[in-house]
Amino acid sequence: MAHRRWLVTGGLGFIGSSFVRLVLAERADLAITVLDALTYAGNPANLAEVAADPRYRFVKGDIADAKAVDAAVGDGVDAVVNFAAESHVDRSILDPEAFIRTDVMGTHVLLEAVRRHGIARFLQVSTDEVYGDVEQGASVEDDPIRPRSPYAASKAGGDLQVLAYFATFGTPILITRGSNTYGPYQYPEKLVPLFVTNLLEGETVPVYGDGGQIRDWLYVDDHARGIAHVLEHGTPGEVYNLGGGNSRTNLEITHELLRLTGRTWDESVRHVTDRPGHDRRYALDSAKARTLGWTPRVDFAAGLADTVAWYRAREDWWRPIKSGEFRDYYRRQYALR
Ligand code: NAD
Ligand code: DAU
């Protein structure tokens, strides 16, 4: 059978690997090439279950490397989905340069290759963080973007280039802006997997500031399905918000994770110095994506319980990570807090 082929950049990360597992399982006529630089966040174990599938191909390469990107995009690809990014806000405060290189330059390099090869669709995976702090109400797609961290600014830089290629060259682009995502295979630097694995190890968890910050939580497979849905059904040139509809304070998340791991507040929680420039609240209006036919399926309480159960069962996945590069990062990030 002749297959359609999608190029998925950053497919060995958290959301990209969920996307690849799901689309291969749900679309028999589809083949996938993953282009991934294997940074600290890229992990071949995330795609172990599809590694032997003849429809799956892996290419190691950097999206900011024009030669590598040209070869991958020019290799019989119908669509490109860009998950590749430096994705952690705290690391962008410690070391912003890698964020500019991948999230801004890398996006530019991909757009040039997509234009040159006349690719039918390019989807940029973006974030609610580009809207900045939202005191009240919910962000809609044509709200002004006001990013406030180096990470969010680099993602916004990527988005603006993508939109400019549509306006200037008619490149058939789409953008999704997803909210805070949780689930299996998330690198344990982010709130949910850091707190779950620390609690399972009997360690404390560091709550930034008063813990009253609000995020909107989206299960990883719902996010991945939303991206696939927008790729196949969205209108070129448009942006689509993908929010989970589960607004919680960090304190609420912490309480729930303590309950699910059987730990107590007093033995486990430390309030530490806040993240500089910490956005207080994000909130997305996802009516546009819902009109297109996407809706999140996973109930938040069930998704969080399944996530904790997954980390409990998959120490073989996270223990090697926490004993490697992660240890230096953790010291740099938290020692002075
Ligand atoms: P992640 O950090 O888990 O994975 C990023 C992947 O990109 C890794 O496999 C890494 O090796 C790869 N990568 C990094 N730099 C690269 C480069 N220069 N060239 C090729 N590959 C490179 O990230 P994630 O959490 O899965 O996020 C995926 C995308 O979704 C990102 O664009 C992020 O901005 C966006 N997003 C994430 C969330 C979230 O809550 N995690 C929410 C909304 C949007
Ligand atoms: O909103 C979408 C974004 O969500 C994505 O674009 C990013 O890629 C992703 O990393 C995530 O960014 P956040 O900064 O919101 O995620 P993080 O898990 O780092 O933090 C979530 C909240 O928890 C935030 O308010 C900071 C707080 N926090 C985080 C850590 C790691 C703590 O209180 N303590 C911690 O140790």
Coordinates of C-alpha atoms and ligand atoms in Angstrom, one line a residue:
M1 CA 0.0 0.0 0.0
A2 CA 1.3 3.5 -0.8
H3 CA 1.4 5.6 2.3
R4 CA 1.0 9.3 3.0
R5 CA 4.0 10.5 4.9
W6 CA 4.2 13.1 7.7
L7 CA 7.4 14.6 9.0
V8 CA 7.2 15.0 12.8
T9 CA 10.0 17.1 14.3
G10 CA 10.6 16.7 18.0
G11 CA 8.8 13.3 17.8
L12 CA 10.9 11.8 20.6
G13 CA 9.7 14.3 23.2
F14 CA 6.6 14.2 25.4
I15 CA 3.7 15.3 23.2
G16 CA 5.4 14.5 19.8
S17 CA 5.8 10.8 20.9
S18 CA 2.1 10.6 21.9
F19 CA 1.2 12.1 18.5
V20 CA 3.3 9.5 16.6
R21 CA 1.9 6.5 18.6
L22 CA -1.7 7.7 18.1
V23 CA -1.6 8.6 14.5
L24 CA 0.2 5.3 13.5
A25 CA -2.4 3.3 15.5
E26 CA -5.4 5.2 14.1
R27 CA -4.4 5.8 10.4
A28 CA -3.4 2.6 8.5
D29 CA -2.5 4.6 5.3
L30 CA 0.0 6.8 7.1
A31 CA 3.8 6.6 7.5
I32 CA 5.8 8.9 9.8
T33 CA 9.4 10.2 9.7
V34 CA 10.6 11.6 13.0
L35 CA 13.4 14.3 12.8
D36 CA 14.8 14.8 16.3
A37 CA 18.0 16.2 17.6
L38 CA 17.9 14.0 20.7
T39 CA 18.5 16.8 23.2
Y40 CA 18.2 16.0 26.9
A41 CA 14.4 15.8 26.4
G42 CA 14.4 13.5 23.4
N43 CA 14.2 9.8 24.4
P44 CA 14.1 6.8 22.0
A45 CA 12.3 4.9 24.7
N46 CA 9.3 7.1 24.2
L47 CA 8.7 5.5 20.8
A48 CA 9.9 1.9 21.6
E49 CA 6.5 0.5 20.8
V50 CA 6.6 1.7 17.2
A51 CA 10.3 1.3 16.5
A52 CA 9.7 -1.9 14.6
D53 CA 6.8 -0.6 12.6
P54 CA 7.8 -0.5 8.9
R55 CA 5.8 2.8 8.6
Y56 CA 8.1 4.5 11.1
R57 CA 11.4 6.0 10.2
F58 CA 13.8 8.0 12.5
V59 CA 16.3 10.6 11.4
K60 CA 18.6 12.3 13.9
G61 CA 18.9 15.9 13.1
D62 CA 18.5 19.5 14.2
I63 CA 15.7 21.7 12.9
A64 CA 18.1 24.6 12.8
D65 CA 20.4 22.7 10.4
A66 CA 19.2 23.7 6.9
K67 CA 20.9 20.7 5.2
A68 CA 19.4 18.1 7.4
V69 CA 16.0 19.8 7.2
D70 CA 16.0 20.1 3.5
A71 CA 16.8 16.4 3.1
A72 CA 14.0 15.3 5.5
V73 CA 11.4 17.7 4.1
G74 CA 12.3 16.8 0.5
D75 CA 12.0 13.0 1.1
G76 CA 8.4 12.4 -0.1
V77 CA 6.6 14.2 2.7
D78 CA 3.0 15.5 2.5
A79 CA 2.9 17.4 5.7
V80 CA 5.2 18.7 8.4
V81 CA 4.3 19.0 12.1
N82 CA 6.8 20.9 14.2
F83 CA 6.9 19.8 17.9
A84 CA 10.7 20.4 18.2
A85 CA 11.4 23.1 20.8
E86 CA 13.2 23.9 23.9
S87 CA 10.1 23.7 26.1
H88 CA 10.9 24.4 29.7
V89 CA 10.3 27.9 31.1
D90 CA 12.8 27.5 34.0
R91 CA 15.6 26.5 31.7
S92 CA 14.8 29.5 29.5
I93 CA 15.5 31.7 32.5
L94 CA 18.9 29.9 33.2
D95 CA 20.0 29.7 29.5
P96 CA 17.8 31.5 26.9
E97 CA 20.1 31.0 23.9
A98 CA 19.2 27.5 22.9
F99 CA 15.5 28.7 22.9
I100 CA 16.2 31.3 20.2
R101 CA 18.2 28.8 18.2
T102 CA 15.6 26.1 18.1
D103 CA 12.2 27.9 18.6
V104 CA 13.0 30.9 16.4
M105 CA 15.8 29.9 14.0
G106 CA 14.6 26.3 13.7
T107 CA 11.1 27.4 12.8
H108 CA 12.5 29.7 10.1
V109 CA 14.6 26.9 8.6
L110 CA 11.6 24.6 8.5
L111 CA 9.4 27.2 6.9
E112 CA 12.0 27.8 4.1
A113 CA 12.2 24.1 3.4
V114 CA 8.4 23.7 3.4
R115 CA 8.1 26.6 0.9
R116 CA 10.9 25.3 -1.3
H117 CA 9.4 21.8 -1.5
G118 CA 5.8 23.0 -1.9
I119 CA 4.6 20.9 1.1
A120 CA 0.8 20.8 1.4
R121 CA 0.5 21.6 5.1
F122 CA 2.8 22.8 7.9
L123 CA 1.5 22.8 11.5
Q124 CA 3.4 24.7 14.2
V125 CA 2.8 23.4 17.7
S126 CA 2.6 26.5 19.9
T127 CA 1.5 27.3 23.4
D128 CA -1.0 29.4 25.5
E129 CA 2.1 31.1 27.0
V130 CA 2.4 33.4 24.0
Y131 CA -0.7 35.3 25.2
G132 CA 1.1 36.1 28.5
D133 CA -0.6 36.6 31.8
V134 CA -4.5 36.5 31.5
E135 CA -6.0 38.2 34.6
Q136 CA -9.6 37.6 33.6
G137 CA -11.6 35.8 30.9
A138 CA -9.9 33.6 28.3
S139 CA -7.6 34.2 25.4
V140 CA -9.0 34.0 21.8
E141 CA -6.8 33.3 18.8
D142 CA -6.6 36.9 17.5
D143 CA -5.8 38.4 20.9
P144 CA -2.5 40.3 20.9
I145 CA 0.5 38.2 22.0
R146 CA 2.4 39.4 25.1
P147 CA 4.9 36.7 26.0
R148 CA 6.8 37.3 29.3
S149 CA 9.4 34.6 29.6
P150 CA 12.3 33.9 27.2
Y151 CA 10.6 30.6 26.4
A152 CA 7.2 32.2 25.6
A153 CA 9.0 35.0 23.6
S154 CA 10.9 32.4 21.5
K155 CA 7.6 30.5 20.8
A156 CA 5.9 33.8 19.9
G157 CA 8.8 34.6 17.5
G158 CA 8.2 31.2 15.9
D159 CA 4.4 31.9 15.6
L160 CA 5.0 35.3 14.0
Q161 CA 7.3 33.9 11.4
V162 CA 4.8 31.2 10.6
L163 CA 2.0 33.7 10.2
A164 CA 4.2 35.9 8.1
Y165 CA 4.9 33.1 5.6
F166 CA 1.2 32.7 5.1
A167 CA 0.7 36.4 4.5
T168 CA 3.7 36.8 2.3
F169 CA 4.2 33.5 0.4
G170 CA 0.8 31.8 0.9
T171 CA 2.6 28.9 2.7
P172 CA -0.2 26.6 3.9
I173 CA 0.4 26.9 7.6
L174 CA -1.6 26.2 10.7
I175 CA -0.9 26.9 14.4
T176 CA -2.2 25.2 17.5
R177 CA -1.8 26.8 20.9
G178 CA -2.1 24.2 23.6
S179 CA -2.4 24.5 27.3
N180 CA -0.4 22.8 30.1
T181 CA -0.1 19.2 29.2
Y182 CA 0.3 16.2 31.5
G183 CA 0.5 12.4 31.1
P184 CA 3.0 9.6 30.6
Y185 CA 6.5 10.1 29.2
Q186 CA 6.8 13.7 30.3
Y187 CA 10.4 14.6 31.3
P188 CA 10.5 15.0 35.1
E189 CA 11.4 18.7 35.1
K190 CA 7.8 19.9 34.7
L191 CA 5.4 20.3 37.6
V192 CA 3.4 17.1 37.4
P193 CA 6.1 14.5 36.6
L194 CA 8.6 16.3 39.0
F195 CA 6.2 16.3 41.8
V196 CA 5.0 12.7 41.2
T197 CA 8.5 11.2 41.0
N198 CA 9.8 13.2 43.9
L199 CA 6.8 12.1 46.0
L200 CA 7.3 8.4 44.9
E201 CA 11.0 8.8 45.9
G202 CA 10.1 10.2 49.4
E203 CA 11.5 13.6 48.5
T204 CA 10.0 17.0 49.0
V205 CA 8.3 19.1 46.3
P206 CA 9.1 22.8 45.6
V207 CA 6.0 25.0 45.2
Y208 CA 7.0 28.4 43.7
G209 CA 5.8 31.4 45.7
D210 CA 2.3 31.0 47.2
G211 CA 1.2 28.3 44.7
G212 CA -1.8 30.3 43.7
Q213 CA -0.9 30.4 40.0
I214 CA -3.5 29.0 37.7
R215 CA -3.0 26.7 34.7
D216 CA -5.4 24.9 32.4
W217 CA -4.6 21.2 32.3
L218 CA -4.9 19.0 29.1
Y219 CA -4.2 15.3 28.9
V220 CA -1.4 14.5 26.4
D221 CA -3.4 12.2 24.1
D222 CA -6.2 14.9 23.9
H223 CA -3.5 17.4 22.9
A224 CA -2.0 15.1 20.3
R225 CA -5.5 14.3 18.8
G226 CA -6.2 18.0 18.7
I227 CA -3.1 18.6 16.7
A228 CA -3.9 15.8 14.2
H229 CA -7.5 17.1 13.9
V230 CA -6.3 20.6 13.1
L231 CA -3.8 19.3 10.6
E232 CA -6.4 17.4 8.7
H233 CA -9.4 19.7 9.1
G234 CA -8.1 23.2 9.9
T235 CA -8.1 26.2 7.5
P236 CA -4.6 27.3 6.3
G237 CA -3.5 30.6 7.8
E238 CA -5.5 30.0 11.0
V239 CA -4.6 29.6 14.7
Y240 CA -6.5 27.1 17.0
N241 CA -6.4 27.1 20.8
L242 CA -6.4 23.7 22.4
G243 CA -7.3 24.1 26.1
G244 CA -8.1 21.3 28.5
G245 CA -10.9 23.2 30.4
N246 CA -9.4 22.1 33.7
S247 CA -8.3 25.3 35.5
R248 CA -6.5 24.5 38.8
T249 CA -4.1 26.4 41.1
N250 CA -0.7 24.7 41.6
L251 CA -1.7 24.2 45.3
E252 CA -4.8 22.2 44.1
I253 CA -2.6 20.1 41.9
T254 CA -0.1 19.5 44.7
H255 CA -2.9 18.4 47.1
E256 CA -4.3 16.0 44.5
L257 CA -0.8 14.5 43.8
L258 CA -0.2 14.1 47.6
R259 CA -3.5 12.2 47.9
L260 CA -2.6 10.0 44.9
T261 CA 0.8 9.1 46.2
G262 CA -0.3 8.7 49.9
R263 CA 2.0 11.5 51.1
T264 CA 1.2 14.4 53.6
W265 CA 1.6 18.1 53.1
D266 CA 3.8 18.6 56.2
E267 CA 6.4 16.0 55.3
S268 CA 6.4 16.8 51.6
V269 CA 5.9 20.5 50.6
R270 CA 8.4 23.3 50.6
H271 CA 7.4 26.8 49.5
V272 CA 10.4 28.2 47.6
T273 CA 11.4 31.5 45.9
D274 CA 9.0 32.2 43.0
R275 CA 10.0 31.9 39.3
P276 CA 11.0 35.4 38.1
G277 CA 8.3 37.0 35.9
H278 CA 6.0 34.1 36.8
D279 CA 2.7 34.4 34.9
R280 CA -0.2 34.2 37.4
R281 CA -2.9 32.7 35.1
Y282 CA -3.4 31.3 31.7
A283 CA -6.8 30.5 30.2
L284 CA -7.8 29.5 26.7
D285 CA -11.1 29.8 24.8
S286 CA -11.1 26.7 22.6
A287 CA -14.5 27.3 20.9
K288 CA -12.8 27.6 17.5
A289 CA -11.3 24.1 17.7
R290 CA -14.5 22.7 19.1
T291 CA -16.4 24.1 16.1
L292 CA -13.9 22.2 14.0
G293 CA -14.9 19.0 15.8
W294 CA -12.2 18.5 18.5
T295 CA -13.0 18.1 22.1
P296 CA -10.8 16.8 25.0
R297 CA -12.0 13.3 26.1
V298 CA -10.1 12.6 29.2
D299 CA -11.6 13.5 32.6
F300 CA -9.0 15.4 34.7
A301 CA -9.3 13.3 37.9
A302 CA -9.0 10.1 35.9
G303 CA -6.2 11.4 33.7
L304 CA -4.1 12.5 36.7
A305 CA -4.7 9.2 38.5
D306 CA -3.7 7.3 35.4
T307 CA -0.6 9.5 35.1
V308 CA 0.5 8.7 38.7
A309 CA -0.2 5.0 38.1
W310 CA 2.0 5.2 35.0
Y311 CA 5.0 6.8 36.8
R312 CA 4.5 4.2 39.6
A313 CA 4.7 1.4 37.1
R314 CA 7.5 2.9 34.9
E315 CA 10.4 3.5 37.3
D316 CA 12.5 1.9 34.5
W317 CA 11.7 5.0 32.4
W318 CA 12.2 7.8 34.8
R319 CA 14.9 6.6 37.2
P320 CA 17.7 6.6 34.6
I321 CA 16.6 10.1 33.6
K322 CA 16.7 11.4 37.2
S323 CA 20.2 10.0 37.8
G324 CA 21.7 11.6 34.6
E325 CA 21.8 15.2 33.2
F326 CA 18.8 15.9 35.3
R327 CA 20.8 15.9 38.6
D328 CA 23.0 18.9 37.6
Y329 CA 20.0 20.7 36.3
Y330 CA 18.1 20.1 39.5
R331 CA 21.0 21.5 41.6
R332 CA 21.3 24.6 39.4
Q333 CA 17.6 25.2 39.4
Y334 CA 16.7 24.6 43.1
A335 CA 19.9 24.9 45.2
L336 CA 19.5 28.6 45.8
R337 CA 15.7 28.7 46.2
Ligands
NAD1 P1 9.8 18.1 25.0 O1 10.8 19.0 25.6 O2 9.3 16.9 25.8 O3 10.3 17.6 23.6 C1 11.0 18.4 22.7 C2 11.5 17.4 21.6 O4 12.2 18.3 20.6 C3 12.6 16.5 22.1 O5 12.5 15.2 21.6 C4 13.9 17.1 21.7 O6 15.0 16.2 21.5 C5 13.4 17.8 20.4 N1 14.3 18.9 20.0 C6 14.7 20.0 20.7 N2 15.4 20.8 20.0 C7 15.5 20.3 18.8 C8 16.1 20.7 17.6 N3 16.9 21.9 17.5 N4 16.0 20.0 16.5 C9 15.3 18.8 16.5 N5 14.7 18.4 17.6 C10 14.8 19.1 18.7 O7 8.5 19.1 24.6 P2 7.0 18.8 24.7 O8 6.5 19.1 26.1 O9 6.7 17.5 24.1 O10 6.5 20.0 23.8 C11 6.3 19.8 22.4 C12 5.9 21.1 21.7 O11 4.6 21.5 22.3 C13 6.8 22.3 22.0 O12 6.8 23.0 20.8 C14 6.1 23.1 23.1 O13 6.4 24.4 23.0 C15 4.7 22.8 22.8 N6 3.8 22.8 24.0 C16 4.1 22.1 25.1 C17 3.2 22.1 26.2 C18 3.4 21.3 27.4 O14 2.7 21.5 28.4 N7 4.4 20.4 27.5 C19 2.0 22.8 26.1 C20 1.7 23.6 24.9 C21 2.6 23.5 23.9
DAU2 O1 1.1 26.5 29.3 C1 1.7 25.7 28.3 C2 3.2 25.5 28.8 O2 3.1 24.6 29.9 C3 4.1 24.9 27.7 O3 4.2 25.8 26.6 C4 5.5 24.6 28.3 O4 6.2 23.9 27.3 C5 5.3 23.7 29.5 O5 6.6 23.6 30.1 C6 4.4 24.3 30.5 O6 4.9 25.5 31.1 P1 4.8 25.9 32.6 O7 5.8 26.8 33.0 O8 3.3 26.3 32.9 O9 5.0 24.4 33.2 P2 5.7 23.9 34.5 O10 5.3 22.5 34.6 O11 7.2 24.2 34.5 O12 5.0 24.7 35.7 C7 3.6 24.6 35.9 C8 3.3 25.5 37.1 O13 3.9 25.0 38.3 C9 3.9 26.9 37.0 O14 3.0 27.9 37.6 C10 5.2 26.9 37.8 C11 4.9 25.9 38.9 N1 6.0 25.1 39.4 C12 6.8 24.4 38.4 C13 7.8 23.6 38.9 C14 8.7 22.9 37.8 C15 6.3 25.0 40.7 O15 5.6 25.6 41.6 N2 7.4 24.3 41.1 C16 8.2 23.6 40.3 O16 9.2 23.0 40.7

